[in-house]
CSV table of C-alpha atoms in Angstrom, one decimal:
chain,number,residue,atom,x,y,z
H,20,MET,CA,0.0,0.0,0.0
H,21,ALA,CA,1.4,3.4,-1.0
H,22,VAL,CA,2.2,5.8,1.7
H,23,HIS,CA,1.7,9.5,0.8
H,24,GLY,CA,3.6,11.6,3.3
H,25,ALA,CA,5.1,15.1,3.4
H,26,SER,CA,7.7,16.3,0.9
H,27,LYS,CA,10.3,18.9,1.8
H,28,SER,CA,13.8,20.0,0.8
H,29,GLY,CA,16.3,22.6,2.0
H,30,LEU,CA,19.8,23.2,3.4
H,31,LEU,CA,20.6,21.7,6.8
H,32,GLU,CA,23.6,20.6,8.7
H,33,VAL,CA,24.4,17.1,9.5
H,34,LEU,CA,26.7,15.9,12.4
H,35,VAL,CA,29.7,13.7,11.3
H,36,ARG,CA,32.5,13.0,13.7
H,37,GLU,CA,31.3,15.7,16.1
H,38,GLN,CA,31.5,18.3,13.3
H,39,TRP,CA,28.6,20.0,11.4
H,40,CYS,CA,28.6,19.6,7.6
H,41,ARG,CA,26.2,21.6,5.4
H,42,VAL,CA,24.0,19.4,3.2
H,43,LEU,CA,21.0,19.5,1.0
H,44,ALA,CA,18.2,17.4,2.6
H,45,THR,CA,15.3,16.0,0.6
H,46,LEU,CA,12.4,14.3,2.3
H,47,ASP,CA,9.9,12.1,0.5
H,48,ASP,CA,7.3,9.5,1.6
H,49,GLU,CA,9.7,6.9,2.8
H,50,THR,CA,13.3,8.3,2.7
H,51,LEU,CA,15.4,11.2,3.7
H,52,THR,CA,18.2,12.0,1.3
H,53,VAL,CA,21.2,14.1,2.2
H,54,SER,CA,23.8,15.2,-0.4
H,55,LEU,CA,26.8,17.5,-0.6
H,56,GLU,CA,26.4,20.3,-3.1
H,57,GLU,CA,29.0,20.4,-5.9
H,58,SER,CA,29.0,24.2,-5.9
H,59,ASP,CA,29.7,24.7,-2.2
H,60,HIS,CA,33.5,24.4,-1.7
H,61,ARG,CA,33.2,24.8,2.0
H,62,ASN,CA,30.8,21.8,2.2
H,63,VAL,CA,32.8,19.8,-0.3
H,64,GLU,CA,36.2,20.1,1.3
H,65,GLY,CA,35.5,20.5,5.0
H,66,MET,CA,32.9,21.0,7.7
H,67,SER,CA,31.8,23.9,9.8
H,68,ASN,CA,31.6,24.1,13.6
H,69,GLY,CA,28.1,25.6,13.4
H,70,GLN,CA,29.4,29.2,13.3
H,71,GLY,CA,30.5,29.2,9.7
H,72,ASP,CA,34.1,30.2,10.5
H,73,LYS,CA,36.0,27.0,11.2
H,74,GLN,CA,36.9,24.3,8.6
H,75,PHE,CA,37.6,20.7,9.4
H,76,MET,CA,39.3,18.3,7.0
H,77,PHE,CA,38.6,14.6,7.5
H,78,SER,CA,41.9,13.5,6.2
H,79,SER,CA,45.0,15.0,4.7
H,80,GLU,CA,47.7,13.8,2.3
H,81,ASN,CA,50.2,14.9,4.9
H,82,SER,CA,48.8,12.2,7.2
H,83,LEU,CA,49.6,9.4,4.7
H,84,PRO,CA,52.7,7.2,5.4
H,85,GLU,CA,55.9,8.2,3.4
H,86,ASN,CA,55.9,5.0,1.4
H,87,VAL,CA,52.4,5.9,-0.1
H,88,GLY,CA,53.5,8.0,-2.9
H,89,ASN,CA,52.6,8.0,-6.5
H,90,HIS,CA,54.1,4.6,-7.1
H,91,LYS,CA,52.8,1.0,-7.1
H,92,ARG,CA,52.4,-1.0,-3.9
H,93,THR,CA,51.4,-4.7,-3.2
H,94,VAL,CA,49.0,-5.4,-0.3
H,95,ARG,CA,48.0,-8.8,0.8
H,96,ILE,CA,44.6,-9.3,2.5
H,97,GLU,CA,42.8,-12.2,4.1
H,98,LYS,CA,39.1,-12.1,3.5
H,99,GLN,CA,36.8,-12.3,6.5
H,100,GLU,CA,33.8,-14.6,6.7
H,101,VAL,CA,31.5,-11.6,7.2
H,102,GLY,CA,32.2,-8.5,5.3
H,103,GLY,CA,34.7,-9.9,2.8
H,104,LEU,CA,37.4,-7.4,1.9
H,105,GLY,CA,35.6,-4.6,3.5
H,106,ILE,CA,35.9,-2.0,0.7
H,107,SER,CA,33.8,-0.2,-1.8
H,108,ILE,CA,35.0,0.6,-5.3
H,109,LYS,CA,34.0,3.1,-8.0
H,110,GLY,CA,35.2,3.9,-11.5
H,111,GLY,CA,35.7,1.6,-14.5
H,112,LYS,CA,36.3,1.7,-18.2
H,113,GLU,CA,32.8,2.9,-18.9
H,114,ASN,CA,33.3,5.9,-16.7
H,115,LYS,CA,36.8,6.7,-18.1
H,116,MET,CA,38.2,6.1,-14.7
H,117,PRO,CA,40.5,3.5,-13.1
H,118,ILE,CA,39.0,1.2,-10.4
H,119,ILE,CA,39.4,3.2,-7.2
H,120,ILE,CA,38.8,2.3,-3.6
H,121,SER,CA,36.1,4.8,-2.5
H,122,LYS,CA,35.4,3.5,1.0
H,123,ILE,CA,37.2,1.3,3.6
H,124,PHE,CA,34.9,-0.1,6.3
H,125,LYS,CA,36.3,0.2,9.8
H,126,GLY,CA,37.3,-3.0,11.5
H,127,LEU,CA,37.1,-5.2,8.4
H,128,ALA,CA,39.9,-6.9,6.4
H,129,ALA,CA,41.2,-4.0,4.3
H,130,ASP,CA,41.2,-1.6,7.3
H,131,ASN,CA,43.1,-4.1,9.4
H,132,THR,CA,46.0,-4.1,6.9
H,133,GLU,CA,46.6,-0.4,7.6
H,134,SER,CA,48.1,-0.4,4.1
H,135,LEU,CA,45.1,0.6,1.9
H,136,PHE,CA,43.7,4.1,1.5
H,137,VAL,CA,40.7,5.8,0.0
H,138,GLY,CA,42.0,6.9,-3.4
H,139,ASP,CA,44.0,3.8,-4.1
H,140,ALA,CA,43.6,2.7,-7.7
H,141,ILE,CA,43.5,-1.2,-8.0
H,142,ILE,CA,45.8,-2.2,-10.8
H,143,SER,CA,45.5,-5.9,-10.4
H,144,VAL,CA,43.8,-8.6,-8.3
H,145,ASN,CA,45.9,-11.8,-7.8
H,146,GLY,CA,47.8,-10.9,-11.0
H,147,GLU,CA,44.6,-10.2,-13.0
H,148,ASP,CA,45.1,-6.8,-14.7
H,149,LEU,CA,42.2,-4.3,-14.0
H,150,ARG,CA,43.6,-1.3,-15.8
H,151,ASP,CA,41.2,-1.7,-18.7
H,152,ALA,CA,38.3,-3.3,-16.6
H,153,THR,CA,34.8,-2.2,-16.3
H,154,HIS,CA,33.2,-1.7,-12.9
H,155,ASP,CA,31.4,-5.1,-13.2
H,156,ASP,CA,34.7,-6.8,-14.3
H,157,ALA,CA,36.4,-5.5,-11.2
H,158,VAL,CA,33.6,-6.6,-8.9
H,159,ARG,CA,33.7,-10.1,-10.4
H,160,ALA,CA,37.5,-10.3,-10.0
H,161,LEU,CA,37.4,-9.3,-6.4
H,162,LYS,CA,34.6,-11.9,-5.6
H,163,ARG,CA,36.4,-14.8,-7.2
H,164,ALA,CA,39.8,-13.9,-5.8
H,165,GLY,CA,39.4,-16.5,-2.9
H,166,LYS,CA,40.3,-16.1,0.7
H,167,GLU,CA,43.9,-14.8,0.1
H,168,VAL,CA,43.9,-11.7,-2.0
H,169,THR,CA,46.9,-9.8,-3.4
H,170,LEU,CA,46.2,-6.3,-4.6
H,171,GLU,CA,48.5,-4.2,-6.6
H,172,VAL,CA,47.5,-0.5,-6.0
H,173,LYS,CA,48.6,3.0,-6.7
H,174,TYR,CA,47.5,6.1,-4.8
H,175,LEU,CA,46.0,8.8,-7.0
H,176,ARG,CA,46.2,12.3,-5.5
H,177,GLU,CA,44.1,13.9,-8.2
H,178,VAL,CA,40.9,11.9,-7.4
H,179,THR,CA,41.3,11.6,-3.6
H,180,PRO,CA,39.4,14.8,-2.7
H,181,TYR,CA,36.2,13.5,-4.3
H,182,PHE,CA,36.4,10.2,-2.5
H,183,ARG,CA,37.3,11.9,0.8
H,184,ARG,CA,34.0,13.8,0.4
H,185,SER,CA,32.2,10.5,-0.5
H,186,THR,CA,33.5,9.0,2.8
H,187,ILE,CA,32.1,11.9,4.7
H,188,ILE,CA,28.5,11.5,3.4
H,189,GLY,CA,28.8,7.7,3.6
H,190,GLU,CA,29.1,8.0,7.4
H,191,VAL,CA,25.7,9.6,7.7
H,192,GLY,CA,22.7,7.5,8.6
H,193,TRP,CA,22.4,3.8,8.0
H,194,ASP,CA,21.6,1.0,5.5
H,195,THR,CA,19.9,-1.5,7.7
H,196,PRO,CA,18.7,-4.8,6.1
H,197,SER,CA,15.0,-5.3,7.1
H,198,PRO,CA,12.2,-7.7,6.3
H,199,TYR,CA,9.9,-4.7,6.5
H,200,VAL,CA,9.1,-3.4,3.0
H,201,ILE,CA,11.4,-0.4,2.4
H,202,LYS,CA,11.8,1.7,-0.8
H,203,GLU,CA,15.1,0.8,-2.5
H,204,PRO,CA,17.7,3.4,-1.6
H,205,GLY,CA,18.6,5.7,-4.5
H,206,LYS,CA,15.1,5.7,-6.0
H,207,ASN,CA,14.3,9.3,-4.8
H,208,PRO,CA,13.1,11.1,-8.0
H,209,SER,CA,13.4,14.5,-6.3
H,210,ALA,CA,17.1,14.0,-5.7
H,211,THR,CA,18.4,13.9,-9.2
H,212,ARG,CA,22.2,13.8,-9.4
H,213,ASN,CA,24.9,12.3,-11.5
H,214,GLN,CA,26.6,9.1,-10.4
H,215,TRP,CA,29.5,11.0,-8.9
H,216,THR,CA,27.5,13.2,-6.5
H,217,GLU,CA,28.0,12.4,-2.8
H,218,MET,CA,24.6,11.3,-1.5
H,219,LYS,CA,23.1,9.1,1.2
H,220,THR,CA,19.5,7.9,1.3
H,221,ILE,CA,18.2,7.0,4.7
H,222,PRO,CA,15.1,4.8,5.0
H,223,LEU,CA,12.6,6.2,7.5
H,224,LYS,CA,10.5,3.2,8.2
H,225,LEU,CA,10.7,2.2,11.9
H,226,CYS,CA,13.4,4.8,12.7
H,227,TYR,CA,13.1,6.9,15.8
H,228,VAL,CA,12.8,10.7,15.2
H,229,THR,CA,13.2,12.7,18.4
H,230,ARG,CA,14.3,15.9,20.0
H,231,ASN,CA,16.9,16.3,22.7
H,232,THR,CA,17.3,12.6,23.6
H,233,THR,CA,21.0,12.2,23.2
H,234,ARG,CA,22.0,15.9,22.5
H,235,THR,CA,21.0,19.2,24.1
H,236,ASP,CA,21.8,21.5,21.1
H,237,LEU,CA,19.2,23.9,20.0
H,238,ASN,CA,17.4,23.3,16.7
H,239,VAL,CA,18.5,19.7,16.5
H,240,ILE,CA,16.5,16.7,15.2
H,241,GLU,CA,17.8,13.1,15.8
H,242,LEU,CA,17.0,10.1,13.7
H,243,HIS,CA,18.0,6.7,15.1
H,244,SER,CA,18.2,3.5,13.1
H,245,PRO,CA,15.8,0.6,13.7
H,246,ASP,CA,18.6,-1.5,15.1
H,247,GLY,CA,19.5,1.3,17.6
H,248,ARG,CA,23.1,1.3,16.4
H,249,SER,CA,23.3,4.3,14.0
H,250,SER,CA,22.0,7.8,13.9
H,251,CYS,CA,21.6,10.9,11.8
H,252,VAL,CA,21.7,14.2,13.6
H,253,LEU,CA,20.4,17.2,11.7
H,254,LYS,CA,20.7,20.9,12.7
H,255,CYS,CA,18.3,23.6,11.3
H,256,ALA,CA,18.9,27.3,11.0
H,257,ASN,CA,16.3,28.4,13.5
H,258,GLU,CA,13.4,27.2,15.7
H,259,ASN,CA,10.7,27.7,13.1
H,260,ASN,CA,12.7,25.7,10.5
H,261,THR,CA,13.4,23.0,13.1
H,262,ASN,CA,9.7,22.7,13.9
H,263,GLU,CA,8.7,22.4,10.2
H,264,TRP,CA,11.3,19.7,9.5
H,265,PHE,CA,10.5,17.8,12.6
H,266,VAL,CA,6.7,17.8,11.9
H,267,ALA,CA,7.3,16.7,8.3
H,268,ILE,CA,9.7,13.8,9.2
H,269,HIS,CA,7.7,12.7,12.2
H,270,SER,CA,4.5,12.6,10.1
H,271,ASN,CA,6.1,10.4,7.5
H,272,VAL,CA,7.6,8.1,10.1
H,273,SER,CA,4.2,7.8,11.8
H,274,LEU,CA,2.5,6.9,8.5
H,275,LEU,CA,5.1,4.2,7.9
H,276,ALA,CA,4.7,2.8,11.4
H,277,ALA,CA,1.0,1.9,10.7
H,278,GLN,CA,2.1,0.0,7.6
H,279,ALA,CA,4.9,-1.8,9.6
H,280,VAL,CA,2.3,-3.1,12.1
H,281,ARG,CA,0.6,-5.1,9.3
H,282,GLU,CA,4.0,-6.4,8.1
H,283,ALA,CA,5.0,-7.4,11.6
H,284,ASN,CA,1.8,-9.4,12.0
H,285,ARG,CA,2.5,-11.2,8.7
H,286,ILE,CA,5.8,-12.2,10.2
H,287,LEU,CA,4.2,-13.4,13.4
H,288,ARG,CA,1.5,-15.4,11.6
H,289,THR,CA,4.2,-17.5,10.0
H,290,SER,CA,5.5,-18.6,13.4
H,291,SER,CA,3.9,-21.5,15.4
H,292,SER,CA,5.8,-20.4,18.6
H,293,THR,CA,4.6,-16.8,18.8
H,294,ASN,CA,0.8,-16.4,19.4
H,295,ARG,CA,0.2,-12.7,19.5
H,296,GLU,CA,-1.1,-9.9,17.3
H,297,ILE,CA,0.5,-6.4,17.4
H,298,LYS,CA,-1.9,-3.5,17.8
H,299,MET,CA,0.6,-0.6,17.9
H,300,MET,CA,4.4,-0.2,17.9
H,301,GLY,CA,7.0,2.5,17.8
H,302,TRP,CA,9.9,4.1,19.6
H,303,LEU,CA,9.6,5.9,22.9
H,304,SER,CA,12.0,7.4,25.4
H,305,GLU,CA,12.0,5.6,28.8
H,306,GLN,CA,13.2,7.3,32.0
H,307,VAL,CA,16.1,5.6,33.8
H,308,SER,CA,17.4,6.6,37.1
H,309,SER,CA,20.8,6.0,38.7
H,310,ASP,CA,22.6,7.6,41.7
H,311,SER,CA,19.7,10.0,42.2
H,312,LYS,CA,19.9,11.2,38.6
H,313,SER,CA,17.4,10.5,35.8
H,314,SER,CA,18.0,10.3,32.1
H,315,TRP,CA,16.2,9.0,29.0
H,316,LYS,CA,16.9,6.0,26.8
H,317,SER,CA,15.3,4.9,23.6
H,318,VAL,CA,13.1,1.8,23.7
H,319,PHE,CA,11.0,0.1,21.1
H,320,VAL,CA,7.5,-0.6,22.5
H,321,ALA,CA,4.8,-2.8,21.1
H,322,VAL,CA,1.3,-3.4,22.4
H,323,SER,CA,-0.1,-6.8,21.5
H,324,ASP,CA,-3.5,-8.3,22.3
H,325,ARG,CA,-2.2,-9.4,25.7
H,326,ASP,CA,1.1,-7.8,26.6
H,327,LEU,CA,3.1,-4.6,26.6
H,328,LEU,CA,6.5,-5.6,25.0
H,329,LEU,CA,9.8,-3.7,25.3
H,330,TYR,CA,12.8,-4.2,23.0
H,331,ASP,CA,16.2,-2.5,22.6
H,332,HIS,CA,15.8,-2.7,18.8
H,333,VAL,CA,13.1,-3.4,16.2
H,334,PRO,CA,12.4,-7.1,16.1
H,335,LEU,CA,13.0,-8.5,12.6
H,336,THR,CA,12.0,-12.2,13.1
H,337,SER,CA,9.4,-14.1,15.0
H,338,GLU,CA,12.2,-15.3,17.3
H,339,GLU,CA,13.1,-11.7,18.1
H,340,TRP,CA,9.5,-10.9,18.7
H,341,GLY,CA,9.3,-13.7,21.2
H,342,SER,CA,12.3,-12.4,23.2
H,343,PRO,CA,11.5,-8.9,24.5
H,344,ILE,CA,13.8,-7.4,27.1
H,345,GLN,CA,10.7,-6.9,29.3
H,346,SER,CA,7.1,-8.0,29.0
H,347,CYS,CA,4.1,-6.7,31.1
H,348,GLN,CA,0.7,-8.3,31.1
H,349,LEU,CA,-1.9,-5.8,30.0
H,350,ILE,CA,-4.6,-7.3,32.2
H,351,ALA,CA,-2.5,-6.5,35.3
H,352,THR,CA,-1.4,-3.0,34.0
H,353,ARG,CA,-2.7,0.4,35.0
H,354,LEU,CA,-2.1,3.6,33.0
H,355,LEU,CA,-1.3,6.9,34.7
H,356,TYR,CA,-1.2,10.1,32.7
H,357,SER,CA,1.3,12.6,34.0
H,358,GLY,CA,1.0,15.4,31.4
H,359,SER,CA,-1.5,18.0,30.3
H,360,MET,CA,-3.0,17.6,26.9
H,361,SER,CA,-5.2,20.6,27.3
H,362,SER,CA,-2.2,23.0,27.7
H,363,PRO,CA,-1.7,25.6,25.0
H,364,ALA,CA,0.1,24.5,21.9
H,365,SER,CA,3.7,25.4,21.7
H,366,SER,CA,6.8,24.4,19.8
H,367,PRO,CA,8.1,20.9,20.4
H,368,GLN,CA,11.4,22.4,21.5
H,369,ASN,CA,9.8,24.2,24.5
H,370,HIS,CA,7.7,21.2,25.7
H,371,SER,CA,8.3,20.2,29.3
H,372,THR,CA,9.1,16.5,29.4
H,373,SER,CA,6.2,16.1,32.0
H,374,ASP,CA,3.8,17.4,29.4
H,375,LEU,CA,4.4,14.5,27.1
H,376,THR,CA,4.9,11.5,29.5
H,377,PHE,CA,2.7,8.7,30.8
H,378,ILE,CA,3.3,6.0,33.3
H,379,THR,CA,2.5,2.3,33.3
H,380,ARG,CA,2.2,0.3,36.6
H,381,THR,CA,2.1,-3.5,36.3
H,382,GLY,CA,1.4,-5.8,39.2
H,383,ASN,CA,3.6,-8.9,39.5
H,384,ARG,CA,4.7,-11.3,42.2
H,385,ASP,CA,7.5,-9.0,43.3
H,386,GLY,CA,5.3,-5.9,43.7
H,387,VAL,CA,4.7,-3.1,41.1
H,388,GLU,CA,6.8,-2.6,38.0
H,389,ALA,CA,6.6,1.1,36.8
H,390,HIS,CA,7.7,2.6,33.6
H,391,VAL,CA,7.8,6.3,32.7
H,392,PHE,CA,7.6,6.9,28.9
H,393,ARG,CA,8.0,10.1,26.9
H,394,VAL,CA,6.5,10.8,23.5
H,395,GLU,CA,7.3,13.5,20.9
H,396,THR,CA,3.9,15.1,20.3
H,397,ARG,CA,0.5,15.3,22.0
H,398,ARG,CA,-1.0,13.3,19.2
H,399,ASP,CA,1.4,10.5,20.0
H,400,LEU,CA,0.5,10.8,23.7
H,401,ALA,CA,-3.2,10.5,22.9
H,402,ALA,CA,-2.6,7.5,20.5
H,403,TRP,CA,-0.5,5.6,23.0
H,404,MET,CA,-2.9,6.2,25.9
H,405,ARG,CA,-5.9,5.2,23.9
H,406,CYS,CA,-4.2,2.0,22.6
H,407,LEU,CA,-3.1,1.0,26.1
H,408,VAL,CA,-6.6,1.6,27.6
H,409,GLN,CA,-8.2,-0.3,24.8
H,410,GLY,CA,-5.5,-3.0,25.1
H,411,THR,CA,-6.2,-3.7,28.8
H,412,HIS,CA,-10.0,-3.9,28.0
H,413,THR,CA,-9.3,-6.3,25.1
H,414,ALA,CA,-7.1,-8.4,27.3
H,415,ALA,CA,-9.9,-8.6,29.8
H,416,GLU,CA,-12.4,-9.8,27.2
H,417,VAL,CA,-9.9,-12.3,25.7
H,418,ILE,CA,-8.5,-13.8,28.9
H,419,ARG,CA,-11.9,-13.5,30.8
H,420,GLU,CA,-10.8,-15.5,33.9
H,421,ILE,CA,-7.8,-15.8,36.2
H,422,ASN,CA,-7.2,-18.2,39.1
H,423,TYR,CA,-4.9,-17.8,42.1
H,424,PRO,CA,-4.0,-20.3,44.9
H,425,VAL,CA,-5.0,-18.7,48.3
H,426,SER,CA,-5.5,-19.5,51.9
H,427,TRP,CA,-8.9,-18.6,53.6
H,428,GLN,CA,-9.6,-19.3,57.2
H,429,GLY,CA,-6.7,-21.7,57.4
H,430,LYS,CA,-7.7,-23.7,54.4
H,431,GLU,CA,-6.1,-23.9,50.9
H,432,GLY,CA,-8.3,-22.9,48.0
H,433,ARG,CA,-8.5,-21.3,44.6
H,434,LEU,CA,-9.7,-17.8,44.0
H,435,THR,CA,-11.4,-17.4,40.6
H,436,ILE,CA,-12.1,-13.9,39.1
H,437,ASN,CA,-14.3,-14.2,36.0
H,438,TYR,CA,-15.0,-11.3,33.8
H,439,GLU,CA,-18.8,-12.1,33.7
H,440,ASP,CA,-19.5,-14.0,36.8
H,441,GLY,CA,-17.4,-12.2,39.4
H,442,PHE,CA,-15.6,-13.8,42.4
H,443,SER,CA,-15.7,-17.3,43.7
H,444,LEU,CA,-13.6,-19.4,46.1
H,445,SER,CA,-13.2,-23.2,45.5
H,446,GLY,CA,-12.0,-25.7,48.1
H,447,ASP,CA,-11.4,-29.4,48.0
H,448,ALA,CA,-12.8,-31.2,45.0
H,449,ASP,CA,-13.6,-27.8,43.5
H,450,ALA,CA,-16.4,-27.3,45.9
H,451,VAL,CA,-17.6,-23.6,45.7
H,452,LEU,CA,-17.2,-22.1,49.2
H,453,TRP,CA,-18.6,-18.7,48.3
H,454,GLN,CA,-19.4,-16.6,45.2
H,455,HIS,CA,-20.2,-12.9,44.6
H,456,PRO,CA,-20.8,-10.8,41.5
H,457,PHE,CA,-18.8,-7.7,40.7
H,458,GLU,CA,-21.7,-5.4,41.5
H,459,LYS,CA,-21.6,-6.6,45.1
H,460,LEU,CA,-18.0,-5.6,45.6
H,461,ARG,CA,-17.9,-2.5,48.0
H,462,TYR,CA,-14.1,-2.2,48.2
H,463,SER,CA,-10.8,-4.0,48.1
H,464,SER,CA,-7.5,-3.4,49.9
H,465,ASP,CA,-4.2,-5.1,50.4
H,466,ASP,CA,-1.1,-4.9,52.6
H,467,GLY,CA,1.3,-4.9,49.6
H,468,LYS,CA,2.9,-8.1,50.8
H,469,HIS,CA,0.5,-11.1,50.6
H,470,VAL,CA,-2.9,-10.3,52.1
H,471,LEU,CA,-6.0,-9.2,50.1
H,472,TRP,CA,-9.3,-8.0,51.7
H,473,LEU,CA,-12.6,-8.0,49.8
H,474,ASP,CA,-15.8,-6.6,51.2
H,475,PHE,CA,-19.1,-7.6,49.4
H,476,GLY,CA,-21.4,-6.0,52.0
H,477,THR,CA,-22.5,-9.2,53.6
H,478,GLY,CA,-23.1,-9.7,57.3
H,479,ASP,CA,-19.9,-11.7,57.6
H,480,GLY,CA,-17.7,-8.5,57.0
H,481,GLU,CA,-14.6,-8.4,54.8
H,482,ILE,CA,-13.0,-11.5,53.5
H,483,GLU,CA,-9.3,-12.0,54.2
H,484,LEU,CA,-7.3,-14.0,51.7
H,485,ASP,CA,-3.6,-15.0,51.9
H,486,LEU,CA,-2.2,-15.0,48.3
H,487,HIS,CA,1.3,-16.3,49.4
H,488,SER,CA,2.8,-13.6,47.2
H,489,CYS,CA,2.3,-9.9,46.4
H,490,PRO,CA,-1.4,-9.2,45.9
H,491,LYS,CA,-0.9,-6.4,43.4
H,492,PRO,CA,-1.6,-8.5,40.3
H,493,VAL,CA,-5.0,-9.5,41.6
H,494,VAL,CA,-5.8,-5.9,42.6
H,495,PHE,CA,-4.8,-4.6,39.1
H,496,VAL,CA,-6.8,-7.4,37.4
H,497,ILE,CA,-9.9,-6.5,39.4
H,498,HIS,CA,-9.5,-2.9,38.3
H,499,THR,CA,-9.1,-3.9,34.7
H,500,PHE,CA,-12.2,-6.1,34.7
H,501,LEU,CA,-14.3,-3.3,36.3
H,502,SER,CA,-12.9,-0.7,33.9
H,503,ALA,CA,-13.7,-2.9,30.9
H,504,LYS,CA,-17.2,-3.7,32.1
H,505,LEU,CA,-18.0,0.0,32.7
H,506,THR,CA,-16.7,0.9,29.3
H,507,ARG,CA,-18.8,-1.8,27.7
H,508,MET,CA,-21.8,-0.3,29.4
H,509,GLY,CA,-21.1,3.1,27.8
H,510,LEU,CA,-19.6,4.5,31.0
H,511,PHE,CA,-15.9,5.5,31.7
H,512,ALA,CA,-13.8,4.0,34.5
């Protein structure tokens, strides 16, 4: 299904190696493309510090070893199982260019030799002459070279500035493989350039677009990759420009998220081990505290028909979907709103974090597990709160009944709470000792340790039950059942 989002283009700055580089940014439905302008020598050769007066060069010929001159060298490389040689090449006979190393990937085989450089022309591979080879010829030669590869190379000063710039833009953003349908990078019709223009196309689907999560700079927009390992940090000229770009990018990411939910459920339906349906998913910031200080971290959150699931990256397989870093049962979860959706509209940059946060509290055998989440817009806040409330009610209607082992008046039994029938206690041979509907419940309380009290307004007074563990899960389930029943009646809990 086609997604029709916002389109926008303009000059921004992008952060690379803690320096700001001026780029042309082009936003379309599914991608953000950043490219260096051929006409801007400041952008091409260096980077600014945000003030427009300091230039920063990524590399210099003066930093090359003395033996890397304008003469031939022989470099031996052992291919790695993952990543191969770890280089990218450009050029070829069809481009009237030699075969040139345009990128060396950090930590891979070529980089580990410390003897190859961006701008090296490959003269031969294992003795096979590439001086008259096309680009495809060179790719095939490198692939069939085997595990032990001998390259004859020569450093070309005259083409190195271009590839130095290509390396700069190549470090922006990410190219994350994903089973979720993503537009093929480079198919951006609004970013028309020749094949030698420095350009990077960043897929937006399931990325995290946020403000002031990892940086405190003004007028900054952060995009983080679905795997949580890469990022693209953009800087705008002023607050108005920042708000316009943020709204446009965020809107496109939100549209793509709805599409990704359907794709995630297709992945889950193919698995026999994962029995859940995703209702909503996306990136949030979660508050973490240590040594009396609080900060925020990115977390990927999904609401299924039964659970609230937390991941440190976007799950790509059914196995990953089945292994969240945390899971909270919706039926035992309460939602607390800590912001103010009725406050006057203001720029995202000036929002108080408390204006856009909500809290979940889940009862478990150890007590109450609380999470404080922050969203980016009030629309996001309303959407997540609505989904969670509806999710708890859906869980109540799906699960319908829970059972807990308890002690009552010195006897062991089983407390059953049924969505329709209410409360009952069974003893030996499943004999029902007492039973009360929900409408008879006057109040409930607990000691936070193991005791639950229920008062149904009978002459016998309150009923004391020993649950042998924290009573909070039972208390929260009672609240969820009551809330769902009131909502079904057209009332609000």
